[in-house]
XYZ file of C-alpha atoms in Angstrom:
587
model
C -34.220 20.241 13.874
C -36.267 18.276 11.361
C -33.384 16.223 10.005
C -34.407 12.957 11.618
C -32.128 9.974 11.282
C -33.376 7.255 8.957
C -30.340 5.096 9.644
C -30.923 5.069 13.391
C -27.436 6.162 14.477
C -26.989 9.250 16.668
C -24.653 11.995 15.518
C -22.564 12.398 18.658
C -19.338 14.225 17.831
C -17.531 16.133 15.133
C -15.254 18.934 14.059
C -16.087 22.036 12.007
C -13.283 24.213 10.746
C -13.251 27.109 8.286
C -10.324 28.288 6.155
C -10.110 30.016 2.790
C -8.297 27.030 1.282
C -11.474 24.905 1.656
C -13.677 27.392 -0.196
C -13.638 25.598 -3.570
C -12.896 22.116 -2.246
C -14.652 21.608 1.118
C -13.809 18.437 2.992
C -16.475 16.212 4.548
C -15.247 13.154 6.448
C -17.483 10.748 8.350
C -16.672 8.093 10.934
C -18.912 5.525 12.554
C -18.260 3.093 15.385
C -20.100 -0.032 16.421
C -20.040 -2.769 19.007
C -19.693 -6.445 18.149
C -19.727 -9.499 20.359
C -16.594 -11.620 20.272
C -17.137 -14.624 18.019
C -19.965 -13.025 16.046
C -17.971 -11.400 13.273
C -17.904 -12.372 9.611
C -14.843 -11.983 7.385
C -14.663 -10.263 3.999
C -13.275 -13.385 2.339
C -14.270 -16.003 -0.208
C -13.481 -19.711 -0.421
C -15.016 -23.076 -1.235
C -15.393 -23.913 -4.946
C -19.061 -24.105 -5.874
C -20.250 -21.782 -3.106
C -22.746 -19.308 -4.622
C -22.045 -15.581 -4.784
C -24.947 -13.204 -4.130
C -25.354 -9.472 -4.619
C -27.800 -8.045 -2.079
C -29.341 -4.674 -1.351
C -30.075 -1.919 -3.844
C -30.070 -2.251 -7.613
C -27.042 -1.043 -9.545
C -27.139 2.176 -11.540
C -24.786 4.481 -13.377
C -24.309 6.660 -10.316
C -20.815 6.334 -8.900
C -19.177 5.191 -12.137
C -15.679 6.680 -12.090
C -16.310 7.814 -8.523
C -12.748 6.926 -7.574
C -11.268 8.632 -10.620
C -13.460 11.689 -10.040
C -11.825 11.952 -6.625
C -8.379 11.651 -8.231
C -8.257 14.888 -10.155
C -8.201 18.590 -9.386
C -11.490 20.469 -9.121
C -12.119 22.629 -12.190
C -14.990 24.383 -13.978
C -15.812 21.142 -15.809
C -16.161 19.119 -12.592
C -19.902 19.842 -12.373
C -20.391 17.963 -15.641
C -19.211 14.765 -13.931
C -21.814 14.681 -11.161
C -22.992 11.156 -12.206
C -19.684 10.124 -10.616
C -21.256 10.940 -7.251
C -23.190 8.087 -5.655
C -26.870 8.465 -4.771
C -27.379 7.456 -1.145
C -30.539 6.163 0.525
C -30.061 5.919 4.317
C -33.368 4.124 4.889
C -32.430 1.327 2.484
C -29.018 1.219 4.143
C -30.739 0.688 7.484
C -32.753 -2.212 6.042
C -29.558 -3.704 4.647
C -27.853 -3.372 8.035
C -30.650 -5.243 9.808
C -30.810 -7.928 7.130
C -27.037 -8.354 7.228
C -27.010 -8.943 10.984
C -29.842 -11.415 10.650
C -28.244 -13.380 7.809
C -24.918 -13.612 9.668
C -26.776 -15.156 12.601
C -28.005 -17.998 10.347
C -24.466 -19.334 10.009
C -25.009 -19.755 6.265
C -22.524 -17.064 5.231
C -18.905 -17.790 4.250
C -17.896 -14.153 3.769
C -19.354 -10.734 3.095
C -18.088 -7.342 1.941
C -19.713 -4.022 1.207
C -19.239 -2.397 -2.182
C -17.229 0.771 -1.823
C -14.838 2.310 -4.332
C -14.898 0.540 -7.727
C -17.979 -1.524 -6.787
C -18.235 -5.130 -7.947
C -14.702 -5.366 -9.311
C -13.325 -4.264 -5.945
C -15.377 -6.563 -3.708
C -14.933 -9.640 -5.910
C -11.169 -9.181 -6.214
C -10.552 -8.372 -2.547
C -12.651 -11.252 -1.225
C -11.105 -13.669 -3.713
C -7.541 -12.565 -3.002
C -8.017 -12.953 0.743
C -9.442 -16.457 0.330
C -6.989 -17.437 -2.433
C -9.838 -18.494 -4.696
C -11.480 -17.155 -7.837
C -15.017 -16.419 -9.024
C -17.249 -16.700 -12.041
C -19.597 -13.694 -12.159
C -22.501 -13.195 -14.589
C -22.953 -9.444 -14.882
C -26.234 -9.741 -16.787
C -27.798 -11.165 -13.584
C -26.999 -8.047 -11.522
C -30.231 -6.166 -10.631
C -30.100 -2.763 -12.348
C -31.874 0.569 -12.127
C -31.047 1.543 -15.711
C -31.264 -0.561 -18.832
C -28.445 -0.970 -21.320
C -25.588 -0.771 -18.844
C -22.264 -1.915 -20.276
C -20.082 -4.492 -18.515
C -17.536 -1.895 -17.403
C -20.348 0.194 -15.913
C -21.664 -2.761 -13.941
C -18.166 -3.556 -12.702
C -17.263 0.008 -11.681
C -20.552 1.473 -10.461
C -20.371 2.594 -6.846
C -24.124 2.565 -6.243
C -24.681 2.465 -2.512
C -26.463 0.005 -0.186
C -25.010 -3.138 -1.780
C -23.116 -6.143 -0.397
C -21.408 -9.146 -1.937
C -22.175 -12.341 -0.015
C -20.600 -15.772 -0.420
C -23.020 -18.430 0.862
C -22.473 -22.030 1.910
C -23.744 -24.221 -0.935
C -27.100 -25.791 -0.079
C -28.139 -22.987 2.287
C -29.182 -20.447 -0.322
C -32.858 -20.451 0.714
C -32.027 -19.360 4.289
C -30.225 -16.335 2.908
C -32.903 -15.600 0.316
C -35.644 -15.716 2.955
C -33.891 -13.143 5.131
C -33.523 -10.590 2.338
C -37.043 -11.248 1.082
C -38.280 -10.437 4.590
C -36.540 -7.061 4.417
C -37.744 -6.459 0.835
C -34.226 -6.262 -0.570
C -32.689 -7.651 -3.749
C -30.901 -10.956 -3.224
C -29.624 -12.410 -6.481
C -27.117 -15.160 -7.156
C -24.711 -13.781 -9.763
C -21.966 -16.419 -9.717
C -19.935 -18.929 -7.774
C -16.550 -19.422 -6.164
C -13.917 -21.266 -8.203
C -10.552 -22.851 -7.516
C -7.500 -20.848 -8.440
C -7.199 -17.091 -8.187
C -8.765 -15.782 -11.373
C -11.930 -13.759 -11.849
C -14.059 -14.502 -14.908
C -16.780 -11.973 -15.735
C -19.456 -12.868 -18.277
C -22.153 -10.809 -20.000
C -24.837 -12.995 -21.607
C -22.385 -15.951 -21.624
C -19.676 -13.872 -23.325
C -16.408 -13.618 -21.384
C -15.749 -9.890 -20.993
C -12.933 -9.955 -18.427
C -10.439 -12.492 -17.115
C -8.084 -11.148 -14.454
C -6.126 -12.515 -11.473
C -7.688 -11.270 -8.237
C -4.334 -10.766 -6.539
C -3.215 -8.299 -9.212
C -6.029 -5.900 -8.386
C -5.537 -5.584 -4.635
C -3.024 -3.578 -2.637
C -0.149 -5.764 -1.584
C -0.670 -7.990 -4.610
C 0.300 -6.978 -8.106
C -0.650 -3.315 -7.760
C 2.348 -1.007 -8.354
C 3.949 0.796 -5.419
C 5.210 4.276 -6.217
C 8.137 6.031 -4.597
C 7.453 9.681 -5.304
C 9.775 12.624 -5.062
C 9.049 15.237 -2.429
C 10.576 18.575 -1.467
C 10.356 20.841 1.548
C 8.414 24.069 0.843
C 10.201 27.361 1.318
C 7.621 28.527 3.835
C 8.605 25.803 6.310
C 11.977 27.317 7.198
C 10.410 30.770 7.228
C 7.883 29.552 9.784
C 10.646 28.134 11.966
C 12.363 31.525 12.107
C 9.301 33.178 13.657
C 10.039 35.258 16.757
C 7.273 36.064 19.220
C 8.924 39.427 19.915
C 7.933 40.509 16.384
C 4.305 40.560 17.534
C 3.205 43.542 19.615
C 1.094 42.499 22.590
C -2.271 44.304 22.464
C -3.359 46.507 25.346
C -7.041 45.572 24.971
C -6.992 41.913 25.945
C -10.725 41.929 26.648
C -11.368 43.055 23.078
C -9.341 40.109 21.798
C -11.302 37.776 24.085
C -14.599 39.084 22.711
C -13.388 38.697 19.132
C -12.246 35.114 19.677
C -15.454 34.203 21.518
C -17.414 34.940 18.364
C -14.880 33.638 15.860
C -16.250 31.189 13.308
C -13.635 28.570 14.274
C -14.349 28.831 18.002
C -17.961 29.837 18.600
C -20.691 27.318 19.476
C -21.553 24.770 16.780
C -25.140 24.359 17.986
C -26.494 25.934 14.797
C -25.130 22.847 13.012
C -25.463 20.139 15.656
C -29.083 20.978 16.468
C -29.974 19.880 12.938
C -28.951 16.309 13.719
C -30.473 13.652 15.904
C -28.046 13.023 18.747
C -30.387 10.957 20.919
C -31.750 8.244 18.605
C -31.016 4.856 20.141
C -30.817 6.252 23.711
C -27.134 5.377 24.160
C -25.638 8.868 24.005
C -24.517 9.834 27.510
C -23.068 13.204 26.522
C -25.836 15.150 24.754
C -27.003 16.850 27.941
C -23.606 16.726 29.580
C -20.578 18.760 28.666
C -17.935 16.244 27.635
C -14.732 16.894 25.726
C -15.602 13.745 23.752
C -18.801 11.810 23.058
C -19.599 9.081 25.588
C -21.687 6.129 24.362
C -23.271 3.746 26.841
C -22.622 0.018 26.522
C -25.861 -1.201 27.997
C -25.723 -3.931 30.602
C -22.109 -3.174 31.549
C -20.173 -0.629 33.589
C -18.356 0.503 30.444
C -18.831 3.112 27.751
C -17.022 3.903 24.538
C -15.760 7.414 23.885
C -15.406 9.017 20.431
C -13.586 12.105 19.196
C -12.569 13.603 15.859
C -9.865 16.250 15.513
C -7.551 18.016 13.126
C -6.343 21.593 12.883
C -5.224 21.972 9.273
C -3.410 25.210 10.049
C -1.111 23.379 12.472
C -0.407 20.650 9.915
C 0.317 23.184 7.179
C 2.744 25.000 9.465
C 4.560 21.773 10.373
C 3.089 18.530 8.995
C 4.911 16.148 11.340
C 4.134 18.106 14.473
C 0.634 19.063 13.342
C -0.400 15.480 12.613
C 1.008 14.337 15.965
C -1.024 17.112 17.610
C -4.199 15.863 15.878
C -3.720 12.416 17.421
C -2.701 13.841 20.795
C -5.633 16.251 20.991
C -8.048 13.405 20.328
C -6.374 11.461 23.122
C -6.454 14.509 25.420
C -10.177 15.009 24.864
C -10.816 11.350 25.580
C -8.613 11.522 28.691
C -10.634 14.511 29.931
C -13.747 12.300 30.027
C -11.973 9.736 32.218
C -11.395 7.253 29.380
C -8.315 5.686 27.827
C -7.665 5.969 24.068
C -7.420 2.596 22.320
C -7.500 3.026 18.517
C -7.858 5.471 15.638
C -9.108 5.656 12.102
C -8.333 8.528 9.770
C -9.067 10.358 6.555
C -5.904 11.868 5.111
C -6.934 14.834 2.963
C -4.231 16.358 0.766
C -3.718 18.081 -2.572
C -2.190 16.662 -5.731
C 0.519 14.110 -4.794
C 2.421 14.906 -8.001
C 3.146 18.286 -6.419
C 6.400 17.544 -4.586
C 5.596 19.978 -1.753
C 2.166 18.418 -1.209
C 3.735 14.985 -1.112
C 6.297 16.260 1.415
C 3.369 17.322 3.604
C 1.849 13.863 3.213
C 5.061 11.983 4.071
C 5.727 14.047 7.174
C 2.114 13.899 8.339
C 2.335 10.105 8.261
C 5.504 10.286 10.359
C 3.874 12.494 12.974
C 0.710 10.436 13.134
C 2.764 7.268 13.475
C 4.891 8.608 16.331
C 1.858 9.756 18.291
C -0.037 6.490 17.734
C 2.938 4.489 18.957
C 3.173 6.689 22.055
C -0.510 6.350 22.931
C -0.656 2.707 21.863
C -3.523 3.449 19.477
C -3.302 1.265 16.347
C -4.593 2.652 13.062
C -7.407 0.176 12.461
C -8.561 1.623 9.152
C -8.717 4.798 7.180
C -8.778 6.559 3.871
C -6.486 8.705 1.739
C -8.069 11.518 -0.264
C -5.696 13.230 -2.710
C -6.307 15.902 -5.342
C -8.194 18.209 -2.994
C -7.300 21.387 -4.823
C -8.364 23.668 -7.622
C -6.472 25.542 -10.296
C -7.436 28.869 -8.725
C -7.127 28.213 -4.993
C -4.392 25.582 -4.984
C -4.316 22.671 -2.509
C -6.237 22.560 0.749
C -4.281 22.593 3.960
C -2.930 19.112 4.655
C -5.789 17.784 6.788
C -5.255 14.342 8.316
C -8.532 14.062 10.217
C -8.243 11.671 13.157
C -11.172 9.725 14.580
C -10.290 8.115 17.906
C -12.080 5.611 20.098
C -11.518 5.235 23.831
C -12.842 3.028 26.595
C -14.365 4.334 29.809
C -13.959 1.364 32.132
C -16.486 2.614 34.659
C -19.242 5.077 33.822
C -19.112 6.571 37.311
C -15.797 8.168 36.286
C -17.376 10.050 33.375
C -15.961 13.558 33.777
C -17.393 16.704 32.184
C -15.847 20.102 31.502
C -18.418 22.413 33.110
C -17.542 24.254 36.328
C -19.777 22.923 39.106
C -19.864 25.557 41.824
C -18.619 28.917 42.945
C -15.449 28.818 45.019
C -13.873 25.814 43.318
C -10.169 26.202 42.639
C -9.031 26.398 39.011
C -5.829 24.518 38.236
C -3.774 24.480 35.053
C -2.301 21.021 34.461
C 0.567 21.019 31.969
C 3.408 23.272 30.939
C 2.847 27.002 30.373
C 4.888 28.303 27.446
C 5.492 31.748 25.984
C 3.975 30.693 22.680
C 1.329 32.079 20.313
C 2.386 30.186 17.173
C -0.346 29.242 14.669
C -3.016 30.264 17.171
C -6.355 31.644 16.072
C -5.303 34.755 17.962
C -2.168 35.457 15.905
C -3.933 34.680 12.631
C -7.080 36.706 13.337
C -5.736 39.581 15.407
C -2.303 40.059 13.861
C -2.978 38.497 10.428
C 0.200 36.447 10.715
C 0.356 33.083 8.968
C 4.117 32.656 9.094
C 4.556 30.925 12.460
C 5.329 27.277 13.256
C 2.952 24.814 14.881
C 2.170 25.510 18.559
C 4.509 24.241 21.235
C 4.233 20.476 21.485
C 6.209 17.797 23.274
C 4.886 14.260 22.825
C 6.478 12.873 25.994
C 5.138 15.743 28.107
C 1.689 15.354 26.554
C 1.614 11.644 27.315
C 2.759 12.083 30.917
C 0.191 14.835 31.493
C -2.612 12.609 30.217
C -1.477 9.694 32.368
C -1.527 11.968 35.421
C -4.941 13.349 34.490
C -6.329 9.818 34.309
C -5.039 9.038 37.796
C -6.634 12.194 39.192
C -10.006 11.377 37.629
C -10.007 7.764 38.828
C -9.105 8.977 42.323
C -12.150 11.268 42.299
C -10.108 14.392 42.951
C -11.497 16.717 40.284
C -14.876 18.233 39.408
C -14.207 19.151 35.785
C -11.542 18.792 33.113
C -11.295 20.645 29.811
C -8.449 20.632 27.311
C -6.872 23.818 25.985
C -6.929 24.022 22.206
C -8.382 26.547 19.729
C -8.547 29.979 21.313
C -6.262 29.074 24.197
C -6.824 29.164 27.944
C -9.452 31.904 27.887
C -11.786 29.969 25.572
C -11.397 26.829 27.688
C -12.313 28.794 30.802
C -15.253 30.393 29.012
C -16.596 27.044 27.793
C -16.314 25.603 31.299
C -18.044 28.573 32.900
C -21.007 29.064 30.554
C -23.052 25.858 31.126
C -23.908 26.723 34.746
C -23.690 30.500 34.280
C -20.633 30.726 36.478
C -17.631 32.969 36.032
C -13.940 32.875 36.805
C -11.155 34.970 38.220
C -7.702 34.081 36.925
C -4.244 35.623 36.988
C -1.053 35.089 35.029
C 1.435 33.703 37.523
C 4.022 32.755 34.909
C 6.798 34.774 33.368
C 5.073 34.687 30.007
C 3.217 37.294 27.996
C -0.421 37.856 28.830
C -1.520 37.131 25.258
C 0.352 33.810 25.373
C -1.173 33.043 28.775
C -4.730 33.732 27.599
C -4.776 32.961 23.881
C -1.728 30.841 23.097
C -2.462 27.305 21.936
C 0.558 25.474 23.340
C -0.392 21.808 23.598
C -0.453 19.389 26.512
C -2.581 21.469 28.899
C -5.889 20.943 30.695
C -8.023 23.218 32.894
C -9.251 21.553 36.091
C -11.753 22.705 38.687
C -11.476 21.089 42.119
C -12.768 21.389 45.633
C -10.420 23.714 47.568
C -9.580 20.946 50.025
C -8.354 18.713 47.173
C -6.052 21.246 45.534
C -3.027 20.445 47.687
C -3.235 16.708 47.040
C -3.562 17.258 43.300
C -0.549 19.570 43.204
C 1.457 16.953 45.105
C 0.436 14.141 42.720
C 1.370 16.271 39.699
C 4.700 17.207 41.273
C 5.478 13.563 41.939
C 4.695 12.758 38.279
C 6.894 15.662 37.137
C 3.913 17.340 35.457
C 3.606 21.131 35.945
C 0.446 22.134 37.789
C -0.474 25.498 39.262
C -3.439 27.283 40.732
C -4.466 30.107 38.401
C -7.770 31.207 39.893
C -11.192 30.383 41.281
C -14.706 29.843 39.951
C -16.909 32.892 40.564
C -20.660 33.506 40.589
C -20.719 34.971 37.085
C -18.110 37.664 36.840
C -15.066 37.358 34.587
C -11.867 38.774 36.027
C -8.399 38.561 34.475
C -5.259 39.766 36.263
C -7.422 41.560 38.839
C -9.285 43.502 36.149
C -13.045 43.059 35.925
C -14.262 42.108 32.444
C -17.770 41.606 31.109
C -20.227 39.262 32.820
C -20.303 35.660 31.641
C -23.743 36.221 30.089
C -22.325 38.785 27.656
C -19.568 36.437 26.540
C -22.078 33.610 26.365
C -24.382 35.522 24.014
C -21.541 36.233 21.602
C -20.256 32.648 21.742
C -23.650 31.005 21.248
C -25.078 33.279 18.556
C -22.091 34.034 16.291
C -22.278 31.083 13.889
C -26.058 31.161 13.578
C -26.025 34.906 12.912
C -23.408 34.424 10.209
C -25.254 31.573 8.516
C -28.570 33.411 8.626
C -27.189 36.707 7.343
């Protein structure tokens, strides 16, 4: 598309999910990842009495004032009147600031640096000072502004974007000034570091605020709340769900066609084509079919792998299990590329925490996320909590703890994709088959049932399956790997077959229902395609690791066959899958 990318960072991965609960309060979470050389980082800290404090980047305006408080209340009809609370972004200026920041760090003249996020100047000055156990004197009237007549509280709380607070080594101010002048950015000394831990803010030499830095930061004097929470009635109702209460449809092909064009499953190209995925020339997965984005680390054998995941319906059904699934699915997608997961960040999106049932969802989501992160050895390196995502009419959104995970591909030659490579390859199902259709898109869309628990999930089984998958990829035994998630086995097979216009012939060899076999979303499973001569060795390796693995079919030239019944050609499924979202958005 014509979007371009002024910031110079490719858009490589993402998650798009539709549910009625997001209609009034849609969620938009963004994650970015970078590479830094060891020894070339700068801390967000402040120390050294007399060291000057600079504000750099854009001028400060009234946009973003009360941005944090705007995000801490329910959406209502009056919310539109508070749009000045929303920051005005300028990605091109942000790019200039990024380049200038890297250059000024390289001078060695910087003591510490922090961006200005929520609560603006008051946040960055207090956090940097608290970390360095020092204070600051700040002259607010020296802050470059976009609007005249701004009050001290507005200058302190504005969340105008593209700004940094920089503490500079005294005597080296000109080096810093020259860098930002080169990039045509504001660089203004607004104060200095002081001994002790207090912040003194002046406006035209009048003291307008005197506060201890430690009091304002988490872990310091900020209060810690222990809130009440209560289990919702629906949770026990979900747990009593019985699969036998759902009649298995006779027209399985009709269900497959419906799911292929479902808004939560169909191709996202209508959206992703509007972004620039190739700027910077490091994206290894744009023209390859990876379960996660693979980013080249130039000059090495390695690549980093990125994935974002969360199925809010799973988390609503069972917050602890659903949040653990979000982490595990990220890890599974990364494992399918041949990489190893190493860390996560998150954005925890929930309704009003004063609602005891919402807070119960939050507490249990944290538990599930924590268990999964401990299992996969993926520390939570950062994140965000977004409460009050609800409206008076629609109520709270589904609990949506979006997980962004990073993995490391040690050798790029092991980069594995999910597309079937050639006719005649054997299709294997790695992982445990279960008679389960809980919380699947199938049961919600076909049977209109929203009263089931989260899909089958066993953290230990998931972990062991992924470990085995990694061994198989490193050994060079497989041609493709694709996880089973939304839409179940059939959608995974379809997505693997479409890229090279191949088909598949599969059969249900388990003592489970056909709808569970094809459309159930039980976790911990991956579809593999392998050379026929490798199938025996793979089955033996899986058996030795105590991971279920079975042959379920073969790759065909283009036909789709299920349980010995011929279905539509792959091209017909492909048309539905690739055009559904675009047709909906353009209608």
